[in-house]
Amino acid sequence: MNDLRALAARARTRWPGRAVRVLREVTSTNDVVKAAARAGEPPGLVVVANSQTSGRGRGGHGWHSPPGAGLYLSTLIDAPCDARLLQVPVVCALAVVTGLSMLARGLAIKWPNDIVTADGRKLAGILCESVARKVVVGIGVNVAVESFPAELDARAISLHTIAEAGPHDRSVVAMAILDALDDWRGGWKQLGFEAIRKVFLELTSTIGKHVECEGVRGKAIGLSADGALEILREDGALVPIHAGDLVTLS
């Protein structure tokens, strides 16, 4: 818990006025922030927890959340207009991969919301949820997980095994990600989504792969102007997919 308390102390200097709440155990940090948003909490709130009893990822999948071993963080941001809402996960994925790349090399985005190593093992995940005209951005990072459940062991990895400068406490990881999120959201507002889209395409491992998602099978060839993955089917049809469980075939 001490490293998380350090985050709250550092945040007072780095981001005056931003509320940072450090909790010992929650169902999920997204649950806490959603409740706060419904109660009128302004954007900027950050909630971190030492453990989650019901951590979850996109699509209702669970998130392995052992005490003291991962970064379990959610923050509340302004919601853009409806036409740009689907772009939010793209911006957030860029922020997380950028922040984590300051600590470890060879990371990429697996569309739509996973941060993976070169061999495809999952290091972090992102869950964005709309509530009360705001967006809750939930971020989970395996920081110092010593062992994973059998069903995850071959597909997950922990930062402490790949970090270049040795183990990092969770406050360092959180600060890197939150700083990057501020930067990328600022760039999105100033430069527009096209600039974001180009960088995303450079940092994703999905483009060029043969994939299947939501019953659509083909080659992932691009990202649309609203953030959808573009899959080219064998019959030549180009199908945009806005969300779903992606399976890489080859």
Short mmCIF file of C-alpha atoms in Angstrom, two decimals:
data_model
loop_
_atom_site.label_atom_id
_atom_site.label_comp_id
_atom_site.label_asym_id
_atom_site.label_seq_id
_atom_site.Cartn_x
_atom_site.Cartn_y
_atom_site.Cartn_z
CA MET A 1 0.00 0.00 0.00
CA ASN A 2 2.90 2.38 0.63
CA ASP A 3 3.63 2.75 -3.08
CA LEU A 4 0.01 3.69 -3.75
CA ARG A 5 0.04 6.23 -0.94
CA ALA A 6 3.13 7.70 -2.60
CA LEU A 7 1.03 8.21 -5.73
CA ALA A 8 -1.45 10.33 -3.79
CA ALA A 9 1.40 12.42 -2.35
CA ARG A 10 3.06 12.91 -5.74
CA ALA A 11 -0.26 13.77 -7.37
CA ARG A 12 -0.75 16.74 -5.05
CA THR A 13 2.40 18.27 -6.53
CA ARG A 14 2.01 17.09 -10.13
CA TRP A 15 -1.69 17.78 -10.53
CA PRO A 16 -2.93 20.33 -7.97
CA GLY A 17 -6.66 20.00 -7.52
CA ARG A 18 -6.95 16.48 -8.90
CA ALA A 19 -8.58 14.09 -6.46
CA VAL A 20 -6.68 10.82 -5.97
CA ARG A 21 -8.24 8.20 -3.72
CA VAL A 22 -6.25 5.18 -2.54
CA LEU A 23 -8.36 2.24 -1.34
CA ARG A 24 -7.37 -1.10 0.15
CA GLU A 25 -9.96 -3.31 -1.54
CA VAL A 26 -12.85 -2.68 -3.93
CA THR A 27 -15.10 -4.73 -6.17
CA SER A 28 -13.52 -2.84 -9.05
CA THR A 29 -12.12 0.65 -9.37
CA ASN A 30 -14.52 1.30 -12.25
CA ASP A 31 -17.43 0.60 -9.91
CA VAL A 32 -16.14 3.21 -7.46
CA VAL A 33 -15.58 5.88 -10.11
CA LYS A 34 -18.93 5.23 -11.79
CA ALA A 35 -20.70 5.71 -8.47
CA ALA A 36 -18.77 8.94 -7.92
CA ALA A 37 -19.69 10.18 -11.40
CA ARG A 38 -23.37 9.53 -10.77
CA ALA A 39 -23.05 11.50 -7.53
CA GLY A 40 -21.71 14.51 -9.43
CA GLU A 41 -17.93 14.05 -9.15
CA PRO A 42 -16.17 16.27 -11.73
CA PRO A 43 -13.68 14.88 -14.26
CA GLY A 44 -10.16 14.30 -12.99
CA LEU A 45 -10.88 11.84 -10.20
CA VAL A 46 -8.38 8.97 -9.93
CA VAL A 47 -9.08 5.87 -7.86
CA VAL A 48 -6.45 3.19 -7.23
CA ALA A 49 -6.88 0.05 -5.17
CA ASN A 50 -4.53 -2.48 -3.66
CA SER A 51 -6.83 -5.30 -4.74
CA GLN A 52 -10.11 -5.97 -6.52
CA THR A 53 -12.58 -8.70 -5.67
CA SER A 54 -14.42 -8.46 -9.00
CA GLY A 55 -11.94 -6.86 -11.38
CA ARG A 56 -13.14 -7.01 -14.95
CA GLY A 57 -12.11 -6.25 -18.47
CA ARG A 58 -14.06 -5.54 -21.61
CA GLY A 59 -16.88 -7.92 -22.46
CA GLY A 60 -17.38 -8.94 -18.85
CA HIS A 61 -14.14 -10.91 -18.68
CA GLY A 62 -12.52 -11.07 -15.25
CA TRP A 63 -9.23 -9.36 -14.42
CA HIS A 64 -6.79 -11.22 -12.16
CA SER A 65 -6.30 -8.77 -9.27
CA PRO A 66 -4.10 -10.21 -6.49
CA PRO A 67 -3.37 -7.84 -3.58
CA GLY A 68 -0.32 -5.65 -4.03
CA ALA A 69 0.70 -7.18 -7.35
CA GLY A 70 -1.04 -5.06 -9.96
CA LEU A 71 -2.03 -1.52 -10.78
CA TYR A 72 -5.81 -1.27 -10.58
CA LEU A 73 -6.71 2.28 -11.55
CA SER A 74 -9.70 4.17 -12.89
CA THR A 75 -10.01 7.82 -13.81
CA LEU A 76 -12.92 10.01 -14.84
CA ILE A 77 -12.66 12.11 -18.00
CA ASP A 78 -14.97 14.36 -20.00
CA ALA A 79 -17.03 12.55 -22.61
CA PRO A 80 -16.68 13.90 -26.15
CA CYS A 81 -19.68 14.27 -28.41
CA ASP A 82 -21.35 11.01 -29.42
CA ALA A 83 -19.66 11.00 -32.83
CA ARG A 84 -16.23 10.83 -31.15
CA LEU A 85 -17.07 8.53 -28.25
CA LEU A 86 -15.74 5.44 -30.04
CA GLN A 87 -12.39 7.18 -30.42
CA VAL A 88 -11.84 7.27 -26.64
CA PRO A 89 -10.54 3.68 -26.31
CA VAL A 90 -8.05 4.33 -29.11
CA VAL A 91 -6.67 7.41 -27.34
CA CYS A 92 -6.52 5.55 -24.03
CA ALA A 93 -4.71 2.57 -25.57
CA LEU A 94 -2.09 4.94 -26.98
CA ALA A 95 -1.65 6.51 -23.57
CA VAL A 96 -1.17 3.21 -21.79
CA VAL A 97 1.27 1.77 -24.33
CA THR A 98 3.22 5.05 -24.33
CA GLY A 99 3.42 5.19 -20.55
CA LEU A 100 4.44 1.55 -20.21
CA SER A 101 6.97 1.85 -23.03
CA MET A 102 8.94 4.20 -20.79
CA LEU A 103 9.49 1.19 -18.53
CA ALA A 104 9.74 -1.74 -20.95
CA ARG A 105 10.48 -2.20 -24.65
CA GLY A 106 8.71 -4.09 -27.38
CA LEU A 107 5.13 -3.36 -26.34
CA ALA A 108 2.23 -3.03 -28.75
CA ILE A 109 -1.53 -2.55 -28.80
CA LYS A 110 -3.70 -5.53 -29.62
CA TRP A 111 -6.95 -4.00 -30.79
CA PRO A 112 -9.07 -2.91 -29.11
CA ASN A 113 -7.83 -2.66 -25.55
CA ASP A 114 -4.86 -4.90 -24.72
CA ILE A 115 -1.19 -4.02 -24.30
CA VAL A 116 0.94 -7.00 -25.26
CA THR A 117 4.58 -8.02 -25.61
CA ALA A 118 6.19 -9.02 -28.90
CA ASP A 119 5.14 -12.63 -28.33
CA GLY A 120 1.55 -11.59 -27.68
CA ARG A 121 1.41 -11.98 -23.90
CA LYS A 122 -0.93 -9.56 -22.17
CA LEU A 123 0.59 -6.98 -19.84
CA ALA A 124 -2.29 -4.53 -19.46
CA GLY A 125 -5.91 -3.98 -20.35
CA ILE A 126 -8.28 -1.02 -20.63
CA LEU A 127 -12.01 -0.77 -20.01
CA CYS A 128 -13.88 2.43 -20.96
CA GLU A 129 -17.44 2.91 -19.72
CA SER A 130 -19.78 5.85 -20.27
CA VAL A 131 -21.67 7.20 -17.27
CA ALA A 132 -23.39 10.50 -16.45
CA ARG A 133 -22.07 12.18 -19.62
CA LYS A 134 -18.52 11.27 -18.67
CA VAL A 135 -16.20 8.34 -19.38
CA VAL A 136 -14.63 6.07 -16.79
CA VAL A 137 -11.27 4.78 -17.99
CA GLY A 138 -10.24 1.63 -16.14
CA ILE A 139 -6.66 0.41 -16.47
CA GLY A 140 -5.19 -2.82 -15.16
CA VAL A 141 -1.47 -3.57 -15.32
CA ASN A 142 0.28 -6.73 -14.16
CA VAL A 143 3.14 -5.09 -12.23
CA ALA A 144 4.56 -7.73 -9.92
CA VAL A 145 2.36 -10.77 -10.37
CA GLU A 146 4.37 -13.86 -9.41
CA SER A 147 1.95 -16.43 -10.81
CA PHE A 148 -1.20 -16.45 -12.92
CA PRO A 149 -4.12 -18.88 -12.94
CA ALA A 150 -3.50 -21.86 -15.22
CA GLU A 151 -5.83 -20.53 -17.91
CA LEU A 152 -3.86 -17.26 -18.09
CA ASP A 153 -0.31 -18.46 -17.51
CA ALA A 154 0.67 -18.81 -21.16
CA ARG A 155 -1.10 -15.61 -22.22
CA ALA A 156 -0.18 -13.09 -19.51
CA ILE A 157 3.04 -11.45 -18.34
CA SER A 158 4.11 -9.16 -15.51
CA LEU A 159 6.06 -5.92 -15.80
CA HIS A 160 8.66 -6.93 -13.22
CA THR A 161 9.91 -9.67 -15.57
CA ILE A 162 10.48 -7.37 -18.55
CA ALA A 163 11.11 -3.88 -17.13
CA GLU A 164 14.46 -2.48 -18.26
CA ALA A 165 15.40 -0.80 -15.00
CA GLY A 166 14.21 -3.55 -12.70
CA PRO A 167 10.99 -3.64 -10.69
CA HIS A 168 8.91 -0.47 -10.53
CA ASP A 169 6.48 0.38 -7.78
CA ARG A 170 2.91 1.02 -8.77
CA SER A 171 3.07 4.77 -8.23
CA VAL A 172 5.75 5.05 -10.94
CA VAL A 173 3.64 3.01 -13.35
CA ALA A 174 0.51 5.03 -12.57
CA MET A 175 2.25 8.39 -12.99
CA ALA A 176 3.69 7.35 -16.36
CA ILE A 177 0.28 6.29 -17.63
CA LEU A 178 -1.65 9.29 -16.28
CA ASP A 179 0.90 11.73 -17.70
CA ALA A 180 0.64 10.00 -21.08
CA LEU A 181 -3.16 10.09 -20.92
CA ASP A 182 -3.09 13.84 -20.35
CA ASP A 183 -0.67 14.26 -23.26
CA TRP A 184 -2.62 12.13 -25.74
CA ARG A 185 -5.97 13.66 -24.82
CA GLY A 186 -4.42 17.09 -25.38
CA GLY A 187 -3.05 15.98 -28.74
CA TRP A 188 -6.43 14.59 -29.72
CA LYS A 189 -8.12 17.91 -29.00
CA GLN A 190 -5.46 19.98 -30.76
CA LEU A 191 -4.61 17.80 -33.77
CA GLY A 192 -7.75 15.75 -34.29
CA PHE A 193 -8.25 12.01 -34.51
CA GLU A 194 -6.41 11.53 -37.79
CA ALA A 195 -3.09 12.24 -36.08
CA ILE A 196 -4.04 9.80 -33.31
CA ARG A 197 -5.08 7.17 -35.85
CA LYS A 198 -1.74 7.30 -37.65
CA VAL A 199 0.24 6.74 -34.46
CA PHE A 200 -2.10 3.95 -33.37
CA LEU A 201 -1.49 2.14 -36.65
CA GLU A 202 2.26 2.34 -36.01
CA LEU A 203 1.92 0.90 -32.51
CA THR A 204 -0.62 -1.86 -33.00
CA SER A 205 0.29 -5.49 -33.62
CA THR A 206 -3.12 -6.24 -35.12
CA ILE A 207 -2.85 -4.68 -38.56
CA GLY A 208 -1.78 -7.14 -41.24
CA LYS A 209 -2.91 -10.17 -39.25
CA HIS A 210 -5.64 -12.58 -40.23
CA VAL A 211 -8.25 -12.30 -37.51
CA GLU A 212 -11.78 -13.17 -36.50
CA CYS A 213 -14.07 -10.88 -34.53
CA GLU A 214 -17.83 -10.88 -34.02
CA GLY A 215 -18.21 -13.59 -36.65
CA VAL A 216 -16.21 -11.65 -39.25
CA ARG A 217 -13.07 -13.34 -40.56
CA GLY A 218 -10.42 -11.73 -42.74
CA LYS A 219 -7.34 -9.52 -42.73
CA ALA A 220 -7.13 -6.51 -40.41
CA ILE A 221 -6.07 -3.70 -42.71
CA GLY A 222 -6.80 -0.40 -40.98
CA LEU A 223 -8.63 1.79 -38.51
CA SER A 224 -11.61 3.87 -39.60
CA ALA A 225 -12.14 7.56 -38.90
CA ASP A 226 -14.35 6.69 -35.93
CA GLY A 227 -11.97 4.12 -34.42
CA ALA A 228 -13.38 0.88 -35.84
CA LEU A 229 -11.09 -1.95 -36.91
CA GLU A 230 -11.40 -2.54 -40.65
CA ILE A 231 -11.41 -6.21 -41.65
CA LEU A 232 -11.13 -7.21 -45.31
CA ARG A 233 -13.03 -10.43 -45.87
CA GLU A 234 -12.03 -12.99 -48.48
CA ASP A 235 -15.01 -11.95 -50.60
CA GLY A 236 -13.61 -8.42 -50.81
CA ALA A 237 -16.05 -6.78 -48.40
CA LEU A 238 -14.58 -4.28 -45.95
CA VAL A 239 -16.27 -4.65 -42.57
CA PRO A 240 -15.83 -2.15 -39.71
CA ILE A 241 -15.83 -3.67 -36.20
CA HIS A 242 -16.28 -1.27 -33.29
CA ALA A 243 -15.85 -3.73 -30.42
CA GLY A 244 -15.55 -7.43 -29.74
CA ASP A 245 -13.26 -10.29 -28.81
CA LEU A 246 -10.50 -10.47 -31.40
CA VAL A 247 -8.87 -13.80 -32.24
CA THR A 248 -5.61 -13.71 -34.19
CA LEU A 249 -5.59 -16.56 -36.71
CA SER A 250 -2.20 -15.98 -38.34
#
